[in-house]
Amino acid sequence: QKEVEQNSGPLSVPEGAIASLNCTYSDRGSQSFFWYRQYSGKSPELIMSIYSNGDKEDGRFTAQLNKASQYVSLLIRDSQPSDSATYLCAVNQGGKLIFGQGTELSVKP
Amino acid sequence: GAVVSQHPSWVICKSGTSVKIECRSLDFQATTMFWYRQFPKQSLMLMATSNEGSKATYEQGVEKDKFLINHASLTLSTLTVTSAHPEDSSFYICSARTGSEYEQYFGPGTRLTVT
């Protein structure tokens, strides 16, 4: 079992729709969770961090964390073509980030 | 804030030569810096963790004599790929973290091609 798992996609949504990205992790002791966006050929960019159970909203992005289910998700409302990228879920373990393999999102105009 | 730079952004070198990549935190002091490698269509692979003034900690399978890491100050870390081979061609990305937070901020990456 991989430590951090994501659906590789590609996930295709129409412009204006909600994109839902999911991530599960294996270490029940993990406390810090992150979503990064990576455009093709570029380095990752931090979008959201979440530490507590529940929802955290920042603009069009909402991160959701459920530690009991070892599940973290990212919702993107009003998806735009510029949101098309690979989204990486990362979990802090012992001061290091463990990354999932990423979910490729394509937003169609 | 939280800007990390890398230099060079791309480099082509001949097999057997060495290449140095610099990573700088521009507007904060980075107590810890990380070096990753990413092959096409794959996720980031952590190579090593470096703390200012101490030896780097390498991940299993990463040759410490081949990938030399120096974290000489709170704003600068360097990765030297020694005796580079074509299989070392990859996208090398550094990240930096302050002492009080777990967020890592990534540099723009260095694309290395070994011919």
mmCIF file of C-alpha atoms in Angstrom:
data_model
loop_
_atom_site.group_PDB
_atom_site.id
_atom_site.type_symbol
_atom_site.label_atom_id
_atom_site.label_comp_id
_atom_site.label_asym_id
_atom_site.label_seq_id
_atom_site.Cartn_x
_atom_site.Cartn_y
_atom_site.Cartn_z
ATOM 1 C CA GLN A 1 0.000 0.000 0.000
ATOM 2 C CA LYS A 2 1.358 3.393 -0.976
ATOM 3 C CA GLU A 3 1.720 5.930 1.789
ATOM 4 C CA VAL A 4 -0.235 8.609 -0.050
ATOM 5 C CA GLU A 5 -2.642 7.622 -2.794
ATOM 6 C CA GLN A 6 -4.427 9.706 -5.380
ATOM 7 C CA ASN A 7 -6.374 8.844 -8.491
ATOM 8 C CA SER A 8 -4.017 9.623 -11.353
ATOM 9 C CA GLY A 9 -6.824 10.766 -13.602
ATOM 10 C CA PRO A 10 -7.068 12.490 -15.893
ATOM 11 C CA LEU A 11 -10.088 14.156 -14.358
ATOM 12 C CA SER A 12 -11.992 16.189 -16.886
ATOM 13 C CA VAL A 13 -14.586 18.773 -15.877
ATOM 14 C CA PRO A 14 -16.360 21.496 -17.839
ATOM 15 C CA GLU A 15 -15.592 25.125 -17.169
ATOM 16 C CA GLY A 16 -17.599 26.436 -14.232
ATOM 17 C CA ALA A 17 -18.081 23.035 -12.624
ATOM 18 C CA ILE A 18 -16.740 21.803 -9.302
ATOM 19 C CA ALA A 19 -13.629 19.653 -9.478
ATOM 20 C CA SER A 20 -13.167 17.167 -6.649
ATOM 21 C CA LEU A 21 -9.740 15.720 -5.956
ATOM 22 C CA ASN A 22 -9.213 12.992 -3.403
ATOM 23 C CA CYS A 23 -6.305 11.633 -1.403
ATOM 24 C CA THR A 24 -5.883 8.907 1.201
ATOM 25 C CA TYR A 25 -2.917 8.321 3.448
ATOM 26 C CA SER A 26 -1.696 5.375 5.457
ATOM 27 C CA ASP A 27 0.025 6.929 8.499
ATOM 28 C CA ARG A 28 -2.685 7.530 11.068
ATOM 29 C CA GLY A 29 -0.314 9.758 13.063
ATOM 30 C CA SER A 30 -0.007 12.359 10.281
ATOM 31 C CA GLN A 31 -1.046 15.841 11.344
ATOM 32 C CA SER A 32 -0.253 18.163 8.440
ATOM 33 C CA PHE A 33 -1.628 17.974 4.932
ATOM 34 C CA PHE A 34 -0.999 20.009 1.815
ATOM 35 C CA TRP A 35 -2.243 20.470 -1.706
ATOM 36 C CA TYR A 36 0.151 21.608 -4.399
ATOM 37 C CA ARG A 37 -0.582 22.530 -7.995
ATOM 38 C CA GLN A 38 1.980 21.726 -10.671
ATOM 39 C CA TYR A 39 1.730 22.992 -14.204
ATOM 40 C CA SER A 40 3.478 20.979 -16.883
ATOM 41 C CA GLY A 41 7.212 21.663 -16.847
ATOM 42 C CA LYS A 42 6.996 23.800 -13.698
ATOM 43 C CA SER A 43 7.632 23.199 -10.015
ATOM 44 C CA PRO A 44 4.858 22.674 -7.444
ATOM 45 C CA GLU A 45 3.020 25.640 -5.985
ATOM 46 C CA LEU A 46 1.407 25.469 -2.544
ATOM 47 C CA ILE A 47 -2.367 25.966 -2.705
ATOM 48 C CA MET A 48 -3.659 24.907 0.672
ATOM 49 C CA SER A 49 -2.524 23.506 3.979
ATOM 50 C CA ILE A 50 -4.877 21.892 6.470
ATOM 51 C CA TYR A 51 -4.217 20.626 9.945
ATOM 52 C CA SER A 52 -7.610 20.121 11.594
ATOM 53 C CA ASN A 53 -10.610 17.986 10.758
ATOM 54 C CA GLY A 54 -13.237 19.746 8.721
ATOM 55 C CA ASP A 55 -13.196 22.248 5.901
ATOM 56 C CA LYS A 56 -10.829 25.086 5.111
ATOM 57 C CA GLU A 57 -11.766 27.551 2.414
ATOM 58 C CA ASP A 58 -9.560 29.924 0.446
ATOM 59 C CA GLY A 59 -11.228 31.619 -2.471
ATOM 60 C CA ARG A 60 -12.420 28.981 -4.936
ATOM 61 C CA PHE A 61 -10.536 26.240 -3.100
ATOM 62 C CA THR A 62 -11.797 24.168 -0.190
ATOM 63 C CA ALA A 63 -9.702 21.542 1.528
ATOM 64 C CA GLN A 64 -11.449 18.885 3.566
ATOM 65 C CA LEU A 65 -9.789 16.651 6.141
ATOM 66 C CA ASN A 66 -11.130 13.559 7.882
ATOM 67 C CA LYS A 67 -8.431 12.043 10.050
ATOM 68 C CA ALA A 68 -10.608 9.143 11.181
ATOM 69 C CA SER A 69 -11.001 8.055 7.570
ATOM 70 C CA GLN A 70 -7.430 9.125 6.668
ATOM 71 C CA TYR A 71 -8.827 11.138 3.826
ATOM 72 C CA VAL A 72 -8.145 14.611 2.510
ATOM 73 C CA SER A 73 -9.765 16.261 -0.478
ATOM 74 C CA LEU A 74 -9.619 19.447 -2.496
ATOM 75 C CA LEU A 75 -12.651 21.052 -4.109
ATOM 76 C CA ILE A 76 -12.230 23.667 -6.808
ATOM 77 C CA ARG A 77 -15.375 25.690 -7.430
ATOM 78 C CA ASP A 78 -16.099 27.489 -10.693
ATOM 79 C CA SER A 79 -13.273 25.610 -12.399
ATOM 80 C CA GLN A 80 -11.368 27.568 -15.034
ATOM 81 C CA PRO A 81 -9.207 26.335 -17.917
ATOM 82 C CA SER A 82 -6.265 27.887 -16.067
ATOM 83 C CA ASP A 83 -6.852 25.341 -13.281
ATOM 84 C CA SER A 84 -5.768 22.569 -15.652
ATOM 85 C CA ALA A 85 -2.705 21.094 -13.973
ATOM 86 C CA THR A 86 -1.566 18.180 -11.855
ATOM 87 C CA TYR A 87 -2.612 18.423 -8.229
ATOM 88 C CA LEU A 88 -0.327 16.827 -5.672
ATOM 89 C CA CYS A 89 -1.456 15.770 -2.228
ATOM 90 C CA ALA A 90 1.320 15.799 0.370
ATOM 91 C CA VAL A 91 1.406 14.541 3.939
ATOM 92 C CA ASN A 92 3.979 15.588 6.501
ATOM 93 C CA GLN A 93 5.710 12.637 8.119
ATOM 94 C CA GLY A 94 8.590 13.307 10.452
ATOM 95 C CA GLY A 95 9.265 16.692 8.896
ATOM 96 C CA LYS A 96 9.312 15.360 5.340
ATOM 97 C CA LEU A 97 6.555 15.640 2.766
ATOM 98 C CA ILE A 98 5.320 12.404 1.281
ATOM 99 C CA PHE A 99 3.674 13.073 -2.078
ATOM 100 C CA GLY A 100 0.975 11.200 -3.878
ATOM 101 C CA GLN A 101 1.437 10.508 -7.551
ATOM 102 C CA GLY A 102 -0.792 13.449 -8.450
ATOM 103 C CA THR A 103 -4.134 13.842 -10.191
ATOM 104 C CA GLU A 104 -4.177 15.448 -13.609
ATOM 105 C CA LEU A 105 -7.095 17.875 -13.956
ATOM 106 C CA SER A 106 -8.347 19.118 -17.292
ATOM 107 C CA VAL A 107 -10.938 21.897 -17.382
ATOM 108 C CA LYS A 108 -12.644 22.099 -20.749
ATOM 109 C CA PRO A 109 -13.926 25.487 -21.987
ATOM 110 C CA GLY B 1 6.665 36.178 0.691
ATOM 111 C CA ALA B 2 8.207 32.680 0.783
ATOM 112 C CA VAL B 3 10.108 32.980 -2.479
ATOM 113 C CA VAL B 4 12.705 30.387 -3.394
ATOM 114 C CA SER B 5 15.020 30.752 -6.357
ATOM 115 C CA GLN B 6 17.152 28.215 -8.182
ATOM 116 C CA HIS B 7 20.042 28.649 -10.530
ATOM 117 C CA PRO B 8 20.499 27.667 -13.254
ATOM 118 C CA SER B 9 17.018 26.990 -14.596
ATOM 119 C CA TRP B 10 18.447 24.572 -17.131
ATOM 120 C CA VAL B 11 21.852 23.109 -17.832
ATOM 121 C CA ILE B 12 23.346 20.766 -20.388
ATOM 122 C CA CYS B 13 26.565 19.011 -19.508
ATOM 123 C CA LYS B 14 28.710 16.228 -20.872
ATOM 124 C CA SER B 15 28.871 12.816 -19.297
ATOM 125 C CA GLY B 16 31.532 12.652 -16.592
ATOM 126 C CA THR B 17 31.442 16.306 -15.644
ATOM 127 C CA SER B 18 29.995 17.866 -12.486
ATOM 128 C CA VAL B 19 27.154 20.344 -12.195
ATOM 129 C CA LYS B 20 26.280 22.620 -9.277
ATOM 130 C CA ILE B 21 22.733 23.827 -8.641
ATOM 131 C CA GLU B 22 22.018 26.653 -6.205
ATOM 132 C CA CYS B 23 18.870 27.094 -4.136
ATOM 133 C CA ARG B 24 18.189 30.337 -2.288
ATOM 134 C CA SER B 25 15.405 31.486 -0.014
ATOM 135 C CA LEU B 26 14.967 35.157 -0.898
ATOM 136 C CA ASP B 27 12.731 36.567 1.801
ATOM 137 C CA PHE B 28 12.987 34.183 4.718
ATOM 138 C CA GLN B 29 15.522 32.118 6.572
ATOM 139 C CA ALA B 30 15.285 28.456 5.713
ATOM 140 C CA THR B 31 16.325 26.217 8.542
ATOM 141 C CA THR B 32 15.681 23.197 6.384
ATOM 142 C CA MET B 33 15.975 22.713 2.650
ATOM 143 C CA PHE B 34 15.012 19.707 0.607
ATOM 144 C CA TRP B 35 16.150 18.408 -2.758
ATOM 145 C CA TYR B 36 13.811 16.485 -5.028
ATOM 146 C CA ARG B 37 14.117 14.858 -8.401
ATOM 147 C CA GLN B 38 11.239 14.392 -10.804
ATOM 148 C CA PHE B 39 11.200 12.253 -13.917
ATOM 149 C CA PRO B 40 8.585 12.809 -16.635
ATOM 150 C CA LYS B 41 5.061 11.784 -15.659
ATOM 151 C CA GLN B 42 6.194 10.862 -12.152
ATOM 152 C CA SER B 43 5.755 12.460 -8.781
ATOM 153 C CA LEU B 44 8.483 14.155 -6.792
ATOM 154 C CA MET B 45 11.098 11.930 -5.230
ATOM 155 C CA LEU B 46 12.851 13.289 -2.156
ATOM 156 C CA MET B 47 16.598 12.939 -2.468
ATOM 157 C CA ALA B 48 17.869 14.556 0.723
ATOM 158 C CA THR B 49 17.121 16.899 3.582
ATOM 159 C CA SER B 50 19.636 19.500 4.631
ATOM 160 C CA ASN B 51 19.785 21.634 7.733
ATOM 161 C CA GLU B 52 21.965 24.702 7.934
ATOM 162 C CA GLY B 53 25.412 23.891 9.255
ATOM 163 C CA SER B 54 25.001 20.133 9.370
ATOM 164 C CA LYS B 55 25.387 17.200 7.023
ATOM 165 C CA ALA B 56 22.551 16.335 4.724
ATOM 166 C CA THR B 57 20.366 13.312 5.343
ATOM 167 C CA TYR B 58 19.954 11.246 2.213
ATOM 168 C CA GLU B 59 16.995 9.049 1.336
ATOM 169 C CA GLN B 60 17.535 5.367 0.823
ATOM 170 C CA GLY B 61 18.997 4.610 -2.555
ATOM 171 C CA VAL B 62 20.433 8.093 -3.138
ATOM 172 C CA GLU B 63 24.222 8.088 -3.466
ATOM 173 C CA LYS B 64 25.601 10.726 -1.138
ATOM 174 C CA ASP B 65 28.984 10.707 -2.872
ATOM 175 C CA LYS B 66 27.338 11.426 -6.183
ATOM 176 C CA PHE B 67 24.876 14.073 -5.042
ATOM 177 C CA LEU B 68 26.789 16.435 -2.793
ATOM 178 C CA ILE B 69 24.663 18.806 -0.745
ATOM 179 C CA ASN B 70 25.912 21.816 1.147
ATOM 180 C CA HIS B 71 23.711 24.066 3.277
ATOM 181 C CA ALA B 72 26.209 26.745 4.200
ATOM 182 C CA SER B 73 23.792 29.445 5.332
ATOM 183 C CA LEU B 74 20.159 29.967 6.236
ATOM 184 C CA THR B 75 19.442 31.158 2.708
ATOM 185 C CA LEU B 76 21.592 28.970 0.481
ATOM 186 C CA SER B 77 21.858 25.287 -0.286
ATOM 187 C CA THR B 78 23.722 23.718 -3.188
ATOM 188 C CA LEU B 79 23.435 20.368 -4.919
ATOM 189 C CA THR B 80 26.398 19.135 -6.923
ATOM 190 C CA VAL B 81 25.873 16.236 -9.278
ATOM 191 C CA THR B 82 29.294 14.673 -9.645
ATOM 192 C CA SER B 83 30.418 12.574 -12.606
ATOM 193 C CA ALA B 84 27.053 13.024 -14.252
ATOM 194 C CA HIS B 85 25.652 10.335 -16.513
ATOM 195 C CA PRO B 86 22.732 10.461 -18.944
ATOM 196 C CA GLU B 87 20.510 8.660 -16.418
ATOM 197 C CA ASP B 88 20.967 11.650 -14.089
ATOM 198 C CA SER B 89 19.067 13.783 -16.567
ATOM 199 C CA SER B 90 16.015 14.972 -14.690
ATOM 200 C CA PHE B 91 14.157 17.927 -13.196
ATOM 201 C CA TYR B 92 15.788 18.861 -9.891
ATOM 202 C CA ILE B 93 13.711 20.939 -7.508
ATOM 203 C CA CYS B 94 14.611 22.387 -4.145
ATOM 204 C CA SER B 95 12.250 23.491 -1.422
ATOM 205 C CA ALA B 96 12.691 25.404 1.779
ATOM 206 C CA ARG B 97 10.956 25.486 5.104
ATOM 207 C CA THR B 98 11.177 27.761 8.110
ATOM 208 C CA GLY B 99 11.591 26.230 11.504
ATOM 209 C CA SER B 100 8.086 26.898 12.733
ATOM 210 C CA GLU B 101 6.009 25.718 9.797
ATOM 211 C CA TYR B 102 5.624 22.518 7.873
ATOM 212 C CA GLU B 103 4.804 24.153 4.540
ATOM 213 C CA GLN B 104 7.524 23.762 1.954
ATOM 214 C CA TYR B 105 8.037 26.394 -0.700
ATOM 215 C CA PHE B 106 9.504 25.194 -3.937
ATOM 216 C CA GLY B 107 12.044 26.756 -6.225
ATOM 217 C CA PRO B 108 11.332 26.879 -9.964
ATOM 218 C CA GLY B 109 13.464 23.814 -10.639
ATOM 219 C CA THR B 110 16.546 23.042 -12.711
ATOM 220 C CA ARG B 111 16.312 20.880 -15.774
ATOM 221 C CA LEU B 112 19.523 18.891 -16.186
ATOM 222 C CA THR B 113 20.400 17.163 -19.423
ATOM 223 C CA VAL B 114 23.522 15.016 -19.546
ATOM 224 C CA THR B 115 24.775 14.177 -23.027
#
